[in-house]
Amino acid sequence: MKKLLFIVLCLSLSLTSCREDKKKQEKPKVETEGEVNIETPQGSIKTDKKGNVDITIKDK
């Protein structure tokens, strides 16, 4: 019984540490010098200085 409790304790500690590692990962910060607008017959792509991308696909 003590071995089982020890195994459960070890597993819970390892799972907790894995969750902490995932929380520490940061998203990369992207900034552009200007806005980009590309238009094609199939659709368009637009970006802003904050790194947001808007993709529009035209239906046939």
Coordinates of C-alpha atoms in Angstrom, one line a residue:
M1 CA 0.0 0.0 0.0
K2 CA 2.9 2.4 0.8
K3 CA 4.4 1.6 -2.6
L4 CA 1.2 2.5 -4.3
L5 CA 0.9 5.8 -2.5
F6 CA 4.5 6.6 -3.3
I7 CA 3.9 5.9 -7.0
V8 CA 0.8 8.1 -7.0
L9 CA 2.7 10.9 -5.3
C10 CA 5.6 10.7 -7.8
L11 CA 3.2 10.7 -10.8
S12 CA 1.3 13.7 -9.4
L13 CA 4.5 15.6 -8.9
S14 CA 5.8 14.8 -12.4
L15 CA 2.4 15.8 -14.0
T16 CA 2.4 19.1 -12.1
S17 CA 5.9 20.0 -13.2
C18 CA 5.0 19.3 -16.8
R19 CA 2.1 21.7 -16.6
E20 CA 4.3 24.4 -15.1
D21 CA 6.8 24.0 -18.1
K22 CA 3.9 24.5 -20.6
K23 CA 2.8 27.7 -18.8
K24 CA 6.2 29.2 -19.0
Q25 CA 6.3 29.0 -22.8
E26 CA 5.7 32.4 -24.3
K27 CA 4.3 33.2 -27.7
P28 CA 6.8 35.0 -29.9
K29 CA 6.2 38.7 -30.4
V30 CA 5.9 39.7 -34.0
E31 CA 6.0 43.3 -35.2
T32 CA 6.3 44.5 -38.8
E33 CA 7.6 47.8 -40.1
G34 CA 4.6 48.4 -42.3
E35 CA 1.4 47.0 -43.4
V36 CA 1.2 44.4 -46.1
N37 CA -1.8 44.0 -48.5
I38 CA -1.7 41.4 -51.2
E39 CA -4.8 40.8 -53.4
T40 CA -5.1 37.9 -55.9
P41 CA -8.1 36.5 -57.8
Q42 CA -8.3 33.7 -55.2
G43 CA -8.4 36.1 -52.1
S44 CA -6.4 38.6 -50.1
I45 CA -3.9 38.8 -47.3
K46 CA -3.6 41.8 -45.0
T47 CA -1.3 42.4 -42.0
D48 CA -0.9 45.2 -39.5
K49 CA 2.0 46.4 -37.4
K50 CA 1.1 44.2 -34.5
G51 CA 1.6 41.0 -36.5
N52 CA -2.1 40.2 -37.0
V53 CA -2.8 38.5 -40.3
D54 CA -6.2 38.5 -42.0
I55 CA -6.6 36.0 -44.9
T56 CA -9.7 36.1 -47.1
I57 CA -10.5 33.4 -49.6
K58 CA -13.0 34.1 -52.3
D59 CA -15.6 31.5 -53.2
K60 CA -16.0 30.5 -56.8

